[in-house]
Coordinates of C-alpha atoms and ligand atoms in Angstrom, one line a residue:
M1 CA 25.6 -53.1 -48.6
V2 CA 27.8 -51.1 -46.2
N3 CA 31.4 -50.7 -47.6
K4 CA 33.2 -53.1 -45.2
T5 CA 36.8 -51.5 -45.8
L6 CA 35.5 -48.1 -44.9
V7 CA 33.8 -49.4 -41.8
A8 CA 36.8 -51.5 -40.8
A9 CA 39.0 -48.4 -41.1
A10 CA 36.6 -46.3 -39.1
A11 CA 36.5 -49.1 -36.4
I12 CA 40.3 -49.2 -36.2
T13 CA 40.5 -45.4 -35.9
L14 CA 37.9 -45.4 -33.2
S15 CA 39.6 -48.3 -31.2
S16 CA 43.0 -46.5 -31.5
L17 CA 41.2 -43.6 -29.7
A18 CA 40.7 -46.0 -26.8
L19 CA 37.0 -45.5 -27.1
T20 CA 35.1 -48.1 -25.2
S21 CA 32.4 -49.5 -27.5
C22 CA 30.1 -52.3 -26.9
G23 CA 27.1 -53.7 -28.7
D24 CA 27.2 -55.1 -32.2
S25 CA 30.0 -53.1 -33.9
D26 CA 29.9 -55.4 -36.9
A27 CA 28.0 -53.2 -39.2
S28 CA 28.6 -55.6 -42.1
S29 CA 25.8 -57.8 -40.6
G30 CA 23.2 -55.1 -41.5
T31 CA 21.2 -54.2 -44.6
D32 CA 22.4 -51.2 -46.6
N33 CA 21.1 -48.8 -43.9
G34 CA 23.5 -50.5 -41.4
G35 CA 20.4 -51.9 -39.6
S36 CA 20.5 -55.4 -38.2
G37 CA 18.5 -56.4 -41.2
D38 CA 15.6 -57.9 -39.2
G39 CA 13.7 -54.6 -39.1
A40 CA 15.0 -53.7 -35.7
I41 CA 16.3 -50.1 -35.3
T42 CA 20.0 -49.6 -35.3
M43 CA 21.0 -46.7 -33.1
G44 CA 24.4 -45.1 -32.6
F45 CA 24.7 -43.5 -29.2
A46 CA 27.7 -41.3 -28.3
Q47 CA 27.8 -40.9 -24.5
V48 CA 29.7 -38.1 -22.6
G49 CA 31.7 -40.5 -20.4
A50 CA 31.4 -42.2 -17.0
E51 CA 32.2 -39.1 -14.9
S52 CA 29.4 -39.5 -12.3
G53 CA 26.8 -41.7 -10.7
W54 CA 24.2 -39.8 -12.8
R55 CA 26.0 -40.7 -16.0
T56 CA 26.4 -44.4 -15.3
A57 CA 22.7 -44.6 -14.4
N58 CA 21.9 -42.8 -17.6
T59 CA 24.0 -45.3 -19.6
K60 CA 22.4 -48.2 -17.9
S61 CA 18.9 -47.0 -18.7
I62 CA 19.8 -46.6 -22.4
Q63 CA 21.5 -50.0 -22.7
D64 CA 18.8 -51.9 -20.7
T65 CA 16.0 -50.3 -22.6
A66 CA 17.7 -51.0 -26.0
K67 CA 18.1 -54.6 -25.0
A68 CA 14.6 -55.0 -23.8
E69 CA 13.2 -53.4 -27.0
G70 CA 15.5 -55.2 -29.4
V71 CA 17.2 -52.0 -30.6
D72 CA 20.6 -52.8 -32.1
L73 CA 22.6 -50.3 -30.0
K74 CA 26.2 -49.2 -31.0
F75 CA 27.5 -47.3 -27.9
T76 CA 30.7 -45.3 -27.3
D77 CA 31.9 -43.6 -24.2
A78 CA 33.8 -40.4 -25.3
Q79 CA 35.6 -40.1 -21.9
G80 CA 34.6 -36.5 -21.7
K81 CA 36.3 -35.4 -24.9
Q82 CA 34.3 -33.6 -27.6
E83 CA 36.6 -34.9 -30.4
N84 CA 35.8 -38.4 -29.4
Q85 CA 32.1 -37.7 -29.5
I86 CA 32.4 -36.2 -33.0
Q87 CA 34.5 -39.2 -34.2
A88 CA 31.9 -41.6 -32.8
I89 CA 29.0 -39.7 -34.6
R90 CA 31.1 -39.7 -37.9
S91 CA 31.6 -43.5 -37.5
Y92 CA 27.8 -44.0 -37.1
I93 CA 27.2 -42.0 -40.3
Q94 CA 29.7 -44.2 -42.1
Q95 CA 27.9 -47.3 -40.7
K96 CA 24.7 -45.9 -41.9
V97 CA 22.8 -46.4 -38.7
D98 CA 19.1 -45.7 -38.7
V99 CA 19.3 -43.1 -36.0
I100 CA 21.9 -41.2 -33.9
A101 CA 21.4 -40.1 -30.3
F102 CA 24.0 -38.3 -28.0
S103 CA 24.4 -36.1 -25.0
P104 CA 26.8 -33.2 -26.1
V105 CA 29.6 -32.9 -23.6
V106 CA 29.6 -29.1 -24.2
E107 CA 27.1 -26.8 -26.0
T108 CA 29.2 -25.6 -28.9
G109 CA 31.2 -27.2 -31.8
F110 CA 28.7 -29.8 -33.1
D111 CA 27.3 -27.9 -36.1
A112 CA 29.5 -29.5 -38.8
V113 CA 29.0 -33.2 -37.7
L114 CA 25.2 -32.5 -37.3
Q115 CA 25.2 -31.1 -40.9
E116 CA 27.0 -34.3 -42.0
A117 CA 24.3 -36.5 -40.3
K118 CA 21.6 -34.4 -42.0
A119 CA 23.3 -34.7 -45.4
A120 CA 23.5 -38.5 -44.9
N121 CA 19.7 -38.5 -44.1
I122 CA 20.3 -39.9 -40.6
P123 CA 18.0 -38.3 -37.9
V124 CA 19.6 -37.1 -34.6
I125 CA 18.0 -37.1 -31.2
L126 CA 19.6 -35.0 -28.4
T127 CA 19.4 -36.4 -24.9
D128 CA 20.2 -34.9 -21.6
R129 CA 22.3 -31.9 -22.6
A130 CA 21.5 -29.2 -25.3
V131 CA 23.6 -27.8 -28.1
D132 CA 24.0 -24.3 -29.5
A133 CA 23.2 -25.3 -33.1
D134 CA 20.5 -24.9 -35.7
P135 CA 17.4 -26.8 -34.2
S136 CA 16.6 -28.1 -37.7
L137 CA 19.7 -30.3 -37.3
Y138 CA 18.1 -32.6 -34.8
K139 CA 14.6 -34.0 -34.4
T140 CA 14.1 -33.4 -30.7
F141 CA 15.8 -32.6 -27.4
L142 CA 14.9 -35.0 -24.5
G143 CA 16.2 -33.9 -21.1
S144 CA 15.7 -31.8 -18.0
D145 CA 15.3 -28.0 -17.7
F146 CA 18.6 -27.2 -16.0
V147 CA 17.7 -23.6 -15.3
V148 CA 14.7 -24.8 -13.3
E149 CA 17.0 -27.1 -11.4
G150 CA 19.2 -24.2 -10.5
E151 CA 16.2 -22.1 -9.5
K152 CA 14.9 -24.8 -7.2
A153 CA 18.3 -24.9 -5.5
G154 CA 18.4 -21.1 -5.1
Q155 CA 14.8 -20.9 -3.9
W156 CA 15.5 -23.4 -1.2
L157 CA 18.5 -21.2 0.0
V158 CA 16.3 -18.1 0.0
D159 CA 13.5 -19.9 1.9
N160 CA 16.1 -21.3 4.5
A161 CA 18.3 -18.2 4.7
A162 CA 17.6 -17.8 8.5
D163 CA 19.7 -20.8 9.5
A164 CA 22.1 -20.8 6.5
D165 CA 24.3 -18.2 8.1
A166 CA 26.3 -20.8 10.1
N167 CA 28.9 -18.5 11.3
G168 CA 26.4 -15.8 12.2
D169 CA 28.3 -13.0 10.5
G170 CA 25.1 -11.6 8.9
T171 CA 26.0 -12.7 5.4
I172 CA 25.4 -16.0 3.7
N173 CA 28.7 -16.8 2.0
V174 CA 28.2 -19.4 -0.8
V175 CA 30.9 -21.2 -2.7
Q176 CA 29.9 -22.9 -6.0
L177 CA 31.2 -26.1 -7.5
E178 CA 30.5 -25.8 -11.2
G179 CA 30.0 -28.7 -13.6
T180 CA 32.1 -29.1 -16.7
T181 CA 33.0 -25.8 -18.3
G182 CA 30.8 -25.1 -21.4
A183 CA 28.3 -27.8 -20.6
A184 CA 24.7 -26.9 -20.7
P185 CA 23.9 -28.1 -17.1
A186 CA 26.8 -26.1 -15.7
I187 CA 25.8 -22.9 -17.5
D188 CA 22.1 -23.2 -16.9
R189 CA 22.2 -24.4 -13.2
A190 CA 24.5 -21.4 -12.3
E191 CA 22.0 -19.1 -14.1
G192 CA 18.9 -20.4 -12.3
F193 CA 20.6 -20.3 -8.9
A194 CA 21.8 -16.8 -9.4
D195 CA 18.4 -15.6 -10.5
K196 CA 16.8 -16.8 -7.3
I197 CA 19.3 -15.8 -4.7
A198 CA 19.3 -12.2 -6.1
A199 CA 16.0 -11.9 -4.0
D200 CA 18.2 -11.8 -0.8
D201 CA 21.2 -9.5 -0.9
S202 CA 22.6 -11.2 2.2
I203 CA 23.3 -14.2 0.0
E204 CA 26.5 -13.9 -2.0
V205 CA 28.5 -16.4 -4.2
T206 CA 32.1 -15.5 -3.2
A207 CA 33.9 -18.2 -5.1
S208 CA 33.0 -20.4 -8.1
Q209 CA 35.1 -23.0 -9.9
T210 CA 34.6 -26.1 -12.0
G211 CA 35.0 -29.6 -10.4
D212 CA 34.1 -31.1 -13.8
F213 CA 31.2 -33.0 -12.3
T214 CA 33.6 -35.5 -10.6
R215 CA 33.9 -36.5 -6.9
D216 CA 37.6 -35.9 -7.0
G217 CA 37.2 -32.5 -8.7
G218 CA 34.7 -31.4 -6.0
K219 CA 37.0 -32.4 -3.3
Q220 CA 40.1 -30.7 -4.7
V221 CA 38.2 -27.4 -5.3
M222 CA 36.6 -27.5 -1.9
E223 CA 40.0 -28.0 -0.2
S224 CA 41.3 -24.9 -2.0
F225 CA 38.2 -22.9 -1.0
L226 CA 38.5 -23.9 2.7
Q227 CA 42.2 -23.0 2.7
S228 CA 41.5 -19.5 1.4
D229 CA 38.1 -18.7 3.2
D230 CA 37.2 -19.6 6.8
S231 CA 33.7 -18.1 6.6
I232 CA 32.0 -20.4 4.2
D233 CA 28.4 -21.0 5.1
V234 CA 27.0 -22.9 2.0
V235 CA 28.3 -25.0 -0.8
F236 CA 26.1 -25.2 -4.0
A237 CA 27.4 -28.1 -6.1
H238 CA 26.1 -28.7 -9.7
N239 CA 25.9 -32.4 -9.0
D240 CA 25.9 -34.9 -6.2
D241 CA 29.3 -36.3 -7.0
M242 CA 31.1 -33.0 -6.5
G243 CA 29.0 -32.5 -3.3
L244 CA 30.2 -35.8 -2.0
G245 CA 33.8 -34.8 -2.7
A246 CA 33.2 -31.5 -0.8
I247 CA 31.9 -33.5 2.2
E248 CA 35.2 -35.3 2.4
A249 CA 37.2 -32.0 2.3
I250 CA 34.8 -30.4 4.9
E251 CA 35.2 -33.4 7.3
A252 CA 39.0 -33.4 6.7
A253 CA 39.0 -29.7 7.8
G254 CA 37.3 -30.8 11.1
L255 CA 33.9 -29.3 10.2
E256 CA 30.5 -30.9 10.1
P257 CA 28.9 -31.1 6.6
G258 CA 25.2 -30.2 6.7
K259 CA 25.7 -28.2 10.0
D260 CA 28.8 -26.0 9.9
V261 CA 28.5 -25.8 6.2
K262 CA 25.2 -26.3 4.4
I263 CA 25.3 -28.3 1.2
I264 CA 22.9 -28.1 -1.9
T265 CA 23.4 -30.4 -4.8
I266 CA 21.6 -31.6 -8.0
D267 CA 21.0 -35.2 -9.4
A268 CA 19.6 -37.3 -6.4
V269 CA 21.6 -40.4 -7.2
K270 CA 21.8 -43.1 -4.4
D271 CA 25.1 -41.9 -2.8
G272 CA 23.8 -38.4 -2.8
M273 CA 20.4 -39.4 -1.3
T274 CA 22.2 -41.5 1.4
A275 CA 24.3 -38.5 2.5
L276 CA 21.1 -36.4 2.4
S277 CA 19.2 -38.9 4.6
E278 CA 22.3 -38.7 7.1
G279 CA 22.0 -34.9 7.1
K280 CA 25.4 -34.3 5.5
I281 CA 23.6 -32.7 2.5
N282 CA 20.7 -30.3 3.2
Y283 CA 18.8 -30.4 -0.1
I284 CA 19.0 -32.2 -3.4
V285 CA 17.3 -31.2 -6.6
E286 CA 16.5 -34.4 -8.7
C287 CA 17.8 -34.7 -12.3
N288 CA 16.3 -37.9 -13.8
P289 CA 18.9 -40.0 -15.7
L290 CA 16.4 -42.7 -16.7
L291 CA 16.0 -41.5 -20.2
G292 CA 16.1 -44.9 -21.9
P293 CA 12.4 -45.6 -22.4
Q294 CA 11.5 -42.1 -23.7
L295 CA 14.6 -42.2 -26.1
M296 CA 13.7 -45.5 -27.7
D297 CA 10.0 -44.4 -28.0
L298 CA 11.1 -41.1 -29.7
A299 CA 13.5 -43.1 -32.0
Q300 CA 10.7 -45.3 -33.1
K301 CA 8.3 -42.4 -33.8
V302 CA 11.0 -40.5 -35.7
L303 CA 11.7 -43.6 -37.9
D304 CA 8.0 -44.1 -38.4
G305 CA 7.9 -40.6 -39.8
E306 CA 5.7 -39.4 -36.9
E307 CA 5.8 -35.8 -35.7
V308 CA 7.7 -35.5 -32.3
P309 CA 7.8 -32.5 -30.0
A310 CA 10.9 -30.3 -30.4
R311 CA 11.4 -30.5 -26.7
V312 CA 10.6 -33.4 -24.3
L313 CA 11.0 -32.6 -20.6
T314 CA 11.8 -35.2 -18.0
E315 CA 9.8 -35.5 -14.8
E316 CA 11.8 -34.7 -11.6
S317 CA 11.4 -33.6 -8.0
A318 CA 13.5 -32.3 -5.1
F319 CA 14.2 -33.8 -1.6
T320 CA 14.9 -32.8 2.1
P321 CA 16.7 -35.2 4.4
E322 CA 13.3 -36.5 5.8
Q323 CA 12.0 -37.2 2.3
A324 CA 15.2 -38.9 1.3
A325 CA 15.0 -41.4 4.2
E326 CA 11.5 -42.3 3.0
V327 CA 12.3 -43.0 -0.6
L328 CA 15.8 -44.3 -0.4
A329 CA 15.0 -48.0 -0.3
D330 CA 13.2 -48.0 -3.7
R331 CA 15.3 -45.6 -5.7
Q332 CA 16.2 -47.1 -9.1
Y333 CA 19.5 -45.1 -9.3
Ligands
GZL1 C1 22.7 -33.6 -16.2 C2 23.9 -34.3 -16.6 C3 25.0 -34.0 -15.7 C4 24.7 -34.5 -14.3 C5 26.1 -34.9 -13.9 O1 21.6 -33.9 -17.0 O2 24.3 -33.8 -17.9 O3 26.2 -34.7 -16.1 O4 24.1 -33.6 -13.4 C6 26.6 -35.5 -15.1 O5 26.2 -35.7 -12.8 O6 28.0 -35.7 -15.1
ZN2 ZN1 27.9 -16.1 7.2

């Protein structure tokens, strides 16, 4: 049986961290592996936060699928803080869940807690973002290829360079709104984008700063870019939310987003696709957040002792304004 005092102490510590947790947090109901005792899988999921439309859609997919498939899901929102994610994973180890899954807020600093999970014989599944850690510490990594996403964004700009020089000064002046510093999507999308635009030396990233994947962050950084540079042609935002914030700043500066300043973003959430269909964004590279079904399927296979691929890629596309208008109605997120 799980040691109730220990679990109670862990639960108190976690709640004092103002972590939001839902699902059945009463581990004492379980068998000695912390499971719900009726053979269902008990999964501990440590989520990054609720920073963007993508993240909330990702959370919904995981929670809805767990419910539909009878997985006993313990869920925490780390509010963007790595120490909260590590605490949550430690609490799942103490609760002896069957499997742990999480999306690492940043790439580094998870080795120790992954070692602890391995020592406790609890398999770990990475979803969405990667870690810089020994791959033997997790069973598989389910998520997008962020470098390819950055390459798709860069390639679109190279293919559309002719009308990207809005101010006609012969250079295509790009400002970049980066995702969370140290996060795999921020690092990889910047890398992929830079690789592709290198093909055209009239395209130059003249400023680049993190907006932390939030709408407000994108707006504030774009305001500062506009104050210091009146020749911006293109904004490359690592996610729709920062692109939507940039639109607010561009309009406040009396400029027309999508025309005076071209905008390229990544995610393809509903609000982004709506702005794209209105021509305020020029191109969106999709990053699929609906990882719930694949995650629960992988967890079942891992617990059945089946071999799973070390890397499972998600299917995703990219959209122009015309294409967005066609698909907007039946988008799931
Ligand atoms: C990408 C995901 C990123 C999204 C952002 O898979 O990690 O984090 O692009 C989200 O919207 O905040
Ligand atoms: Zn120009």
